[in-house]
Amino acid sequence: MSLVRLNIKGISYSQTQNGAYALILNEVDGDRKLPIVIGAFEAQSIAIALEKEIRPPRPLTHDLFKNFADRFDIVVKQVIIHKLVDGVFYSSLICERDKIEEIIDARTSDAIALALRFDAPIFTYKNILDKAGIYLKVNPKKEDEEDDTQDSILMDDLIANELEPNTTPRENYKGKTLEELQHLLDEAVANEDYEKAAHIRDEISKHE
């Protein structure tokens, strides 16, 4: 089975599942998107890894794993999303130490959070992308075609709600100075409210 490389398109808050987020992976050499439902903690960890300028005062779980791996010369070379069963994606970490390769089972959200920290590529198999991948724009000619799998139906329903930017209520930061925004950012990081910190960082970027 051929592997397809993916990158991270973004994270969106789920309107259908309380406290859940949709991680959207993008096919590197194509137009399909692979949506994966993840929890709030994992979404926060991935968002922090994507937002390089937000540094938690203490290491998060995935940062601790990275520090541990670095100390013992363990490298995560790549992540492979290798299975989809009942709407759940299964992934593996391909690791290497002393030129010996090991495969470690992992939740997909954890695997991707670690892939970001190790700058490791993310792959899935073509048959998984064929089954669960979606296009941003629906082709009217294909409206009469139905997917027999419940997984794909669930994914389509999810994406119909999730592809818009994060729609969780945000505090209005318009009108605040850069100094005020920086103070709020420092305060959010100190309180470990990284979702709020990411929103403030977005507003600072607009000012810059």
C-alpha atoms as an extended CHARMM CRD file, in Angstrom:
* protein
*
       208  EXT
         1         1  MET       CA              0.0000000000        0.0000000000        0.0000000000  PROA      1               0.0000000000
         2         2  SER       CA              1.3470000000        3.4190000000       -0.9340000000  PROA      2               0.0000000000
         3         3  LEU       CA              1.8720000000        6.1370000000        1.6380000000  PROA      3               0.0000000000
         4         4  VAL       CA              0.5090000000        9.6560000000        1.2360000000  PROA      4               0.0000000000
         5         5  ARG       CA              2.1710000000       12.5530000000        3.0270000000  PROA      5               0.0000000000
         6         6  LEU       CA             -0.0070000000       14.9370000000        5.0370000000  PROA      6               0.0000000000
         7         7  ASN       CA              0.4900000000       18.3080000000        6.6500000000  PROA      7               0.0000000000
         8         8  ILE       CA             -1.5920000000       20.1770000000        9.2070000000  PROA      8               0.0000000000
         9         9  LYS       CA             -4.1290000000       22.5990000000        7.7880000000  PROA      9               0.0000000000
        10        10  GLY       CA             -5.5760000000       23.7180000000       11.1000000000  PROA      10              0.0000000000
        11        11  ILE       CA             -7.6600000000       22.9780000000       14.1730000000  PROA      11              0.0000000000
        12        12  SER       CA            -11.3230000000       23.8350000000       14.4980000000  PROA      12              0.0000000000
        13        13  TYR       CA            -13.6670000000       23.6550000000       17.4810000000  PROA      13              0.0000000000
        14        14  SER       CA            -16.3490000000       21.0090000000       17.1260000000  PROA      14              0.0000000000
        15        15  GLN       CA            -19.9390000000       22.2170000000       17.0280000000  PROA      15              0.0000000000
        16        16  THR       CA            -21.2740000000       18.6700000000       17.2880000000  PROA      16              0.0000000000
        17        17  GLN       CA            -19.1880000000       17.2170000000       20.1200000000  PROA      17              0.0000000000
        18        18  ASN       CA            -18.7840000000       19.1110000000       23.3550000000  PROA      18              0.0000000000
        19        19  GLY       CA            -15.1450000000       19.7230000000       24.2520000000  PROA      19              0.0000000000
        20        20  ALA       CA            -13.8890000000       18.1360000000       21.0320000000  PROA      20              0.0000000000
        21        21  TYR       CA            -11.8610000000       19.6260000000       18.2140000000  PROA      21              0.0000000000
        22        22  ALA       CA            -11.3480000000       18.6990000000       14.5840000000  PROA      22              0.0000000000
        23        23  LEU       CA             -7.7520000000       18.4210000000       13.4380000000  PROA      23              0.0000000000
        24        24  ILE       CA             -7.6570000000       18.9060000000        9.6660000000  PROA      24              0.0000000000
        25        25  LEU       CA             -4.8050000000       17.2360000000        7.7990000000  PROA      25              0.0000000000
        26        26  ASN       CA             -4.1440000000       18.1480000000        4.1960000000  PROA      26              0.0000000000
        27        27  GLU       CA             -2.8970000000       15.8490000000        1.4310000000  PROA      27              0.0000000000
        28        28  VAL       CA              0.4490000000       17.3460000000        0.3430000000  PROA      28              0.0000000000
        29        29  ASP       CA              0.1570000000       16.4270000000       -3.3400000000  PROA      29              0.0000000000
        30        30  GLY       CA             -3.6160000000       16.6500000000       -3.6320000000  PROA      30              0.0000000000
        31        31  ASP       CA             -6.7870000000       18.4230000000       -2.5310000000  PROA      31              0.0000000000
        32        32  ARG       CA             -8.2370000000       15.9880000000       -0.0170000000  PROA      32              0.0000000000
        33        33  LYS       CA             -8.5180000000       16.7590000000        3.6880000000  PROA      33              0.0000000000
        34        34  LEU       CA             -8.4580000000       14.1950000000        6.4810000000  PROA      34              0.0000000000
        35        35  PRO       CA            -10.4900000000       15.3180000000        9.5350000000  PROA      35              0.0000000000
        36        36  ILE       CA             -9.7230000000       13.7480000000       12.9090000000  PROA      36              0.0000000000
        37        37  VAL       CA            -11.6430000000       14.4000000000       16.1180000000  PROA      37              0.0000000000
        38        38  ILE       CA             -9.3010000000       15.1000000000       19.0480000000  PROA      38              0.0000000000
        39        39  GLY       CA             -9.6750000000       16.2320000000       22.6470000000  PROA      39              0.0000000000
        40        40  ALA       CA             -9.1100000000       19.7000000000       24.0490000000  PROA      40              0.0000000000
        41        41  PHE       CA             -5.7770000000       18.8610000000       25.7150000000  PROA      41              0.0000000000
        42        42  GLU       CA             -4.3300000000       17.3670000000       22.5400000000  PROA      42              0.0000000000
        43        43  ALA       CA             -5.6420000000       20.3050000000       20.4690000000  PROA      43              0.0000000000
        44        44  GLN       CA             -3.9450000000       22.6780000000       22.8920000000  PROA      44              0.0000000000
        45        45  SER       CA             -0.6630000000       20.7840000000       22.6860000000  PROA      45              0.0000000000
        46        46  ILE       CA             -0.7270000000       20.7420000000       18.8770000000  PROA      46              0.0000000000
        47        47  ALA       CA             -1.6440000000       24.4500000000       18.7370000000  PROA      47              0.0000000000
        48        48  ILE       CA              1.2990000000       25.3330000000       20.9930000000  PROA      48              0.0000000000
        49        49  ALA       CA              3.6960000000       23.3410000000       18.8010000000  PROA      49              0.0000000000
        50        50  LEU       CA              2.3550000000       25.1770000000       15.7380000000  PROA      50              0.0000000000
        51        51  GLU       CA              2.5760000000       28.5750000000       17.4570000000  PROA      51              0.0000000000
        52        52  LYS       CA              6.3270000000       28.7590000000       18.0110000000  PROA      52              0.0000000000
        53        53  GLU       CA              6.1990000000       31.9870000000       20.0170000000  PROA      53              0.0000000000
        54        54  ILE       CA              4.0620000000       30.5980000000       22.8410000000  PROA      54              0.0000000000
        55        55  ARG       CA              6.2760000000       28.9240000000       25.4120000000  PROA      55              0.0000000000
        56        56  PRO       CA              4.5960000000       27.2290000000       28.3750000000  PROA      56              0.0000000000
        57        57  PRO       CA              6.2970000000       27.9760000000       31.7190000000  PROA      57              0.0000000000
        58        58  ARG       CA              6.4120000000       24.2170000000       32.4100000000  PROA      58              0.0000000000
        59        59  PRO       CA              6.7360000000       21.3610000000       29.9050000000  PROA      59              0.0000000000
        60        60  LEU       CA              3.4970000000       19.8120000000       28.7260000000  PROA      60              0.0000000000
        61        61  THR       CA              3.2730000000       16.0230000000       28.4750000000  PROA      61              0.0000000000
        62        62  HSD       CA              4.4280000000       15.9850000000       24.8420000000  PROA      62              0.0000000000
        63        63  ASP       CA              7.2770000000       18.3890000000       25.6320000000  PROA      63              0.0000000000
        64        64  LEU       CA              8.3280000000       16.0780000000       28.4710000000  PROA      64              0.0000000000
        65        65  PHE       CA              8.3270000000       13.1250000000       26.0690000000  PROA      65              0.0000000000
        66        66  LYS       CA             10.5100000000       15.1190000000       23.6540000000  PROA      66              0.0000000000
        67        67  ASN       CA             12.9490000000       16.0900000000       26.4260000000  PROA      67              0.0000000000
        68        68  PHE       CA             13.0930000000       12.4720000000       27.6020000000  PROA      68              0.0000000000
        69        69  ALA       CA             13.7100000000       11.2120000000       24.0690000000  PROA      69              0.0000000000
        70        70  ASP       CA             16.4260000000       13.7970000000       23.4660000000  PROA      70              0.0000000000
        71        71  ARG       CA             18.1850000000       12.8000000000       26.6690000000  PROA      71              0.0000000000
        72        72  PHE       CA             18.3370000000        9.1590000000       25.5840000000  PROA      72              0.0000000000
        73        73  ASP       CA             19.0360000000        9.8480000000       21.8930000000  PROA      73              0.0000000000
        74        74  ILE       CA             15.6620000000        8.6040000000       20.6570000000  PROA      74              0.0000000000
        75        75  VAL       CA             14.3660000000       10.1800000000       17.4500000000  PROA      75              0.0000000000
        76        76  VAL       CA             10.8440000000       10.0360000000       16.0560000000  PROA      76              0.0000000000
        77        77  LYS       CA             11.5010000000        9.6960000000       12.3290000000  PROA      77              0.0000000000
        78        78  GLN       CA              7.9170000000        9.6650000000       11.0740000000  PROA      78              0.0000000000
        79        79  VAL       CA              4.2820000000        9.1180000000       12.0220000000  PROA      79              0.0000000000
        80        80  ILE       CA              2.0150000000        6.7920000000       10.0660000000  PROA      80              0.0000000000
        81        81  ILE       CA             -1.7690000000        6.7950000000       10.4170000000  PROA      81              0.0000000000
        82        82  HSD       CA             -2.1640000000        3.1480000000        9.5190000000  PROA      82              0.0000000000
        83        83  LYS       CA             -5.7260000000        2.0970000000       10.3660000000  PROA      83              0.0000000000
        84        84  LEU       CA             -9.3010000000        3.3890000000       10.5900000000  PROA      84              0.0000000000
        85        85  VAL       CA            -11.8120000000        1.3240000000       12.5660000000  PROA      85              0.0000000000
        86        86  ASP       CA            -15.2930000000        2.5300000000       13.6030000000  PROA      86              0.0000000000
        87        87  GLY       CA            -14.2950000000        6.1480000000       13.0510000000  PROA      87              0.0000000000
        88        88  VAL       CA            -11.1130000000        5.8330000000       15.1500000000  PROA      88              0.0000000000
        89        89  PHE       CA             -7.7010000000        6.4360000000       13.5590000000  PROA      89              0.0000000000
        90        90  TYR       CA             -4.7430000000        4.3310000000       14.7190000000  PROA      90              0.0000000000
        91        91  SER       CA             -1.1770000000        5.5730000000       14.3820000000  PROA      91              0.0000000000
        92        92  SER       CA              2.4090000000        4.4540000000       14.8640000000  PROA      92              0.0000000000
        93        93  LEU       CA              5.5570000000        6.3140000000       15.8150000000  PROA      93              0.0000000000
        94        94  ILE       CA              8.5590000000        5.1630000000       13.8030000000  PROA      94              0.0000000000
        95        95  CYS       CA             11.4460000000        5.7250000000       16.2140000000  PROA      95              0.0000000000
        96        96  GLU       CA             15.1850000000        5.1740000000       16.0160000000  PROA      96              0.0000000000
        97        97  ARG       CA             17.9200000000        4.7740000000       18.6150000000  PROA      97              0.0000000000
        98        98  ASP       CA             21.4840000000        3.6180000000       17.9090000000  PROA      98              0.0000000000
        99        99  LYS       CA             20.3970000000        2.8910000000       14.3150000000  PROA      99              0.0000000000
       100       100  ILE       CA             17.7610000000        0.4340000000       15.5790000000  PROA      100             0.0000000000
       101       101  GLU       CA             14.2360000000        1.1840000000       14.4140000000  PROA      101             0.0000000000
       102       102  GLU       CA             11.2130000000        0.5870000000       16.6490000000  PROA      102             0.0000000000
       103       103  ILE       CA              7.4960000000        0.9820000000       15.9710000000  PROA      103             0.0000000000
       104       104  ILE       CA              5.3800000000        2.2880000000       18.8490000000  PROA      104             0.0000000000
       105       105  ASP       CA              1.5760000000        2.3630000000       18.8810000000  PROA      105             0.0000000000
       106       106  ALA       CA              0.0770000000        5.7770000000       19.6810000000  PROA      106             0.0000000000
       107       107  ARG       CA             -3.1440000000        7.7200000000       19.5900000000  PROA      107             0.0000000000
       108       108  THR       CA             -3.1960000000        9.8160000000       16.4430000000  PROA      108             0.0000000000
       109       109  SER       CA             -3.5100000000       13.1030000000       18.3440000000  PROA      109             0.0000000000
       110       110  ASP       CA             -0.4740000000       12.2430000000       20.4920000000  PROA      110             0.0000000000
       111       111  ALA       CA              1.4780000000       11.0370000000       17.4660000000  PROA      111             0.0000000000
       112       112  ILE       CA              0.8910000000       14.3110000000       15.6150000000  PROA      112             0.0000000000
       113       113  ALA       CA              1.7290000000       16.4220000000       18.6760000000  PROA      113             0.0000000000
       114       114  LEU       CA              5.0520000000       14.5560000000       18.8460000000  PROA      114             0.0000000000
       115       115  ALA       CA              5.6430000000       14.7120000000       15.0850000000  PROA      115             0.0000000000
       116       116  LEU       CA              5.5410000000       18.5070000000       15.3270000000  PROA      116             0.0000000000
       117       117  ARG       CA              8.0810000000       18.5310000000       18.1290000000  PROA      117             0.0000000000
       118       118  PHE       CA             10.4480000000       16.2300000000       16.2540000000  PROA      118             0.0000000000
       119       119  ASP       CA              9.8340000000       17.8630000000       12.8470000000  PROA      119             0.0000000000
       120       120  ALA       CA              8.8160000000       14.3980000000       11.6670000000  PROA      120             0.0000000000
       121       121  PRO       CA              6.6910000000       13.8800000000        8.5360000000  PROA      121             0.0000000000
       122       122  ILE       CA              3.1200000000       12.5480000000        8.8310000000  PROA      122             0.0000000000
       123       123  PHE       CA              1.8180000000        9.8770000000        6.4660000000  PROA      123             0.0000000000
       124       124  THR       CA             -1.2690000000        7.7800000000        5.9270000000  PROA      124             0.0000000000
       125       125  TYR       CA             -2.0840000000        4.9860000000        3.5210000000  PROA      125             0.0000000000
       126       126  LYS       CA             -3.8860000000        5.7600000000        0.2940000000  PROA      126             0.0000000000
       127       127  ASN       CA             -6.7860000000        3.4350000000        1.1300000000  PROA      127             0.0000000000
       128       128  ILE       CA             -7.4490000000        5.3490000000        4.3750000000  PROA      128             0.0000000000
       129       129  LEU       CA             -7.4450000000        8.6690000000        2.5310000000  PROA      129             0.0000000000
       130       130  ASP       CA             -9.7450000000        7.1720000000       -0.1140000000  PROA      130             0.0000000000
       131       131  LYS       CA            -12.1500000000        6.1000000000        2.6400000000  PROA      131             0.0000000000
       132       132  ALA       CA            -12.1120000000        9.1000000000        4.9820000000  PROA      132             0.0000000000
       133       133  GLY       CA            -10.6480000000       11.9570000000        2.9310000000  PROA      133             0.0000000000
       134       134  ILE       CA            -12.9630000000       14.7440000000        1.8100000000  PROA      134             0.0000000000
       135       135  TYR       CA            -12.8200000000       17.6900000000       -0.5620000000  PROA      135             0.0000000000
       136       136  LEU       CA            -13.5450000000       21.2300000000        0.5350000000  PROA      136             0.0000000000
       137       137  LYS       CA            -15.9260000000       21.7480000000       -2.3730000000  PROA      137             0.0000000000
       138       138  VAL       CA            -18.6000000000       19.2050000000       -3.2150000000  PROA      138             0.0000000000
       139       139  ASN       CA            -18.8990000000       18.3010000000       -6.8840000000  PROA      139             0.0000000000
       140       140  PRO       CA            -22.6330000000       18.5020000000       -7.8210000000  PROA      140             0.0000000000
       141       141  LYS       CA            -22.1690000000       15.6280000000      -10.2690000000  PROA      141             0.0000000000
       142       142  LYS       CA            -21.3810000000       13.3090000000       -7.3650000000  PROA      142             0.0000000000
       143       143  GLU       CA            -24.4220000000       14.1010000000       -5.2260000000  PROA      143             0.0000000000
       144       144  ASP       CA            -26.1260000000       10.8600000000       -6.2420000000  PROA      144             0.0000000000
       145       145  GLU       CA            -23.1310000000        8.7910000000       -5.1820000000  PROA      145             0.0000000000
       146       146  GLU       CA            -23.4070000000        7.4400000000       -1.6360000000  PROA      146             0.0000000000
       147       147  ASP       CA            -20.6710000000        6.1240000000        0.6150000000  PROA      147             0.0000000000
       148       148  ASP       CA            -21.7050000000        2.8670000000        2.2480000000  PROA      148             0.0000000000
       149       149  THR       CA            -19.4710000000        3.2790000000        5.2780000000  PROA      149             0.0000000000
       150       150  GLN       CA            -20.7140000000        4.9010000000        8.4480000000  PROA      150             0.0000000000
       151       151  ASP       CA            -17.2250000000        6.2620000000        9.0960000000  PROA      151             0.0000000000
       152       152  SER       CA            -17.2660000000        8.3960000000        5.9580000000  PROA      152             0.0000000000
       153       153  ILE       CA            -20.7630000000        9.6820000000        6.7330000000  PROA      153             0.0000000000
       154       154  LEU       CA            -19.6300000000       10.7190000000       10.1990000000  PROA      154             0.0000000000
       155       155  MET       CA            -16.5940000000       12.4370000000        8.7530000000  PROA      155             0.0000000000
       156       156  ASP       CA            -18.6570000000       14.3300000000        6.1750000000  PROA      156             0.0000000000
       157       157  ASP       CA            -21.0730000000       15.4730000000        8.8760000000  PROA      157             0.0000000000
       158       158  LEU       CA            -18.1570000000       16.5960000000       10.9940000000  PROA      158             0.0000000000
       159       159  ILE       CA            -16.4970000000       18.5540000000        8.2240000000  PROA      159             0.0000000000
       160       160  ALA       CA            -19.7720000000       20.2640000000        7.2980000000  PROA      160             0.0000000000
       161       161  ASN       CA            -19.5910000000       21.8410000000       10.7350000000  PROA      161             0.0000000000
       162       162  GLU       CA            -15.8540000000       22.0720000000       11.2800000000  PROA      162             0.0000000000
       163       163  LEU       CA            -14.2000000000       23.6130000000        8.2390000000  PROA      163             0.0000000000
       164       164  GLU       CA            -14.9320000000       27.1580000000        9.3020000000  PROA      164             0.0000000000
       165       165  PRO       CA            -12.3210000000       28.7900000000       11.5270000000  PROA      165             0.0000000000
       166       166  ASN       CA            -12.5500000000       28.2270000000       15.2550000000  PROA      166             0.0000000000
       167       167  THR       CA            -15.9790000000       29.4800000000       16.3010000000  PROA      167             0.0000000000
       168       168  THR       CA            -15.6380000000       29.3490000000       20.0650000000  PROA      168             0.0000000000
       169       169  PRO       CA            -16.4600000000       32.6840000000       21.6820000000  PROA      169             0.0000000000
       170       170  ARG       CA            -13.4390000000       34.9220000000       21.8370000000  PROA      170             0.0000000000
       171       171  GLU       CA            -12.7790000000       37.9560000000       23.9400000000  PROA      171             0.0000000000
       172       172  ASN       CA            -12.7050000000       41.1450000000       21.8830000000  PROA      172             0.0000000000
       173       173  TYR       CA             -9.1240000000       42.4250000000       21.8060000000  PROA      173             0.0000000000
       174       174  LYS       CA             -9.7150000000       45.1790000000       19.2640000000  PROA      174             0.0000000000
       175       175  GLY       CA             -8.6980000000       48.6200000000       20.4690000000  PROA      175             0.0000000000
       176       176  LYS       CA             -6.0300000000       47.2990000000       22.8390000000  PROA      176             0.0000000000
       177       177  THR       CA             -2.4420000000       48.4570000000       22.4430000000  PROA      177             0.0000000000
       178       178  LEU       CA              0.4490000000       46.1020000000       21.7000000000  PROA      178             0.0000000000
       179       179  GLU       CA              1.6530000000       46.6020000000       25.2680000000  PROA      179             0.0000000000
       180       180  GLU       CA             -1.7490000000       45.6130000000       26.6670000000  PROA      180             0.0000000000
       181       181  LEU       CA             -1.9480000000       42.6030000000       24.3730000000  PROA      181             0.0000000000
       182       182  GLN       CA              1.5290000000       41.4520000000       25.3660000000  PROA      182             0.0000000000
       183       183  HSD       CA              0.5620000000       41.7380000000       29.0380000000  PROA      183             0.0000000000
       184       184  LEU       CA             -2.5840000000       39.6740000000       28.4070000000  PROA      184             0.0000000000
       185       185  LEU       CA             -0.5130000000       37.1140000000       26.4940000000  PROA      185             0.0000000000
       186       186  ASP       CA              1.9800000000       36.7530000000       29.3490000000  PROA      186             0.0000000000
       187       187  GLU       CA             -0.9010000000       36.4250000000       31.8020000000  PROA      187             0.0000000000
       188       188  ALA       CA             -2.6470000000       33.7350000000       29.7030000000  PROA      188             0.0000000000
       189       189  VAL       CA              0.5680000000       31.7060000000       29.3920000000  PROA      189             0.0000000000
       190       190  ALA       CA              1.2300000000       32.0170000000       33.1340000000  PROA      190             0.0000000000
       191       191  ASN       CA             -2.2980000000       30.7130000000       33.7780000000  PROA      191             0.0000000000
       192       192  GLU       CA             -1.7150000000       27.9120000000       31.2330000000  PROA      192             0.0000000000
       193       193  ASP       CA             -4.7080000000       29.1060000000       29.1920000000  PROA      193             0.0000000000
       194       194  TYR       CA             -3.0400000000       28.3610000000       25.8710000000  PROA      194             0.0000000000
       195       195  GLU       CA             -6.1710000000       28.6220000000       23.7490000000  PROA      195             0.0000000000
       196       196  LYS       CA             -6.6500000000       32.2170000000       24.9260000000  PROA      196             0.0000000000
       197       197  ALA       CA             -2.9360000000       32.8490000000       24.4010000000  PROA      197             0.0000000000
       198       198  ALA       CA             -3.1950000000       31.6820000000       20.7910000000  PROA      198             0.0000000000
       199       199  HSD       CA             -6.0920000000       34.1000000000       20.1680000000  PROA      199             0.0000000000
       200       200  ILE       CA             -4.1270000000       36.9920000000       21.6730000000  PROA      200             0.0000000000
       201       201  ARG       CA             -1.0830000000       36.0640000000       19.6160000000  PROA      201             0.0000000000
       202       202  ASP       CA             -3.2480000000       36.2210000000       16.4780000000  PROA      202             0.0000000000
       203       203  GLU       CA             -4.3300000000       39.7480000000       17.4230000000  PROA      203             0.0000000000
       204       204  ILE       CA             -0.7120000000       40.7960000000       18.0660000000  PROA      204             0.0000000000
       205       205  SER       CA              0.2430000000       39.4880000000       14.6190000000  PROA      205             0.0000000000
       206       206  LYS       CA             -2.4180000000       41.7470000000       13.0730000000  PROA      206             0.0000000000
       207       207  HSD       CA             -0.8870000000       44.7690000000       14.8040000000  PROA      207             0.0000000000
       208       208  GLU       CA              2.5900000000       43.8220000000       13.6430000000  PROA      208             0.0000000000
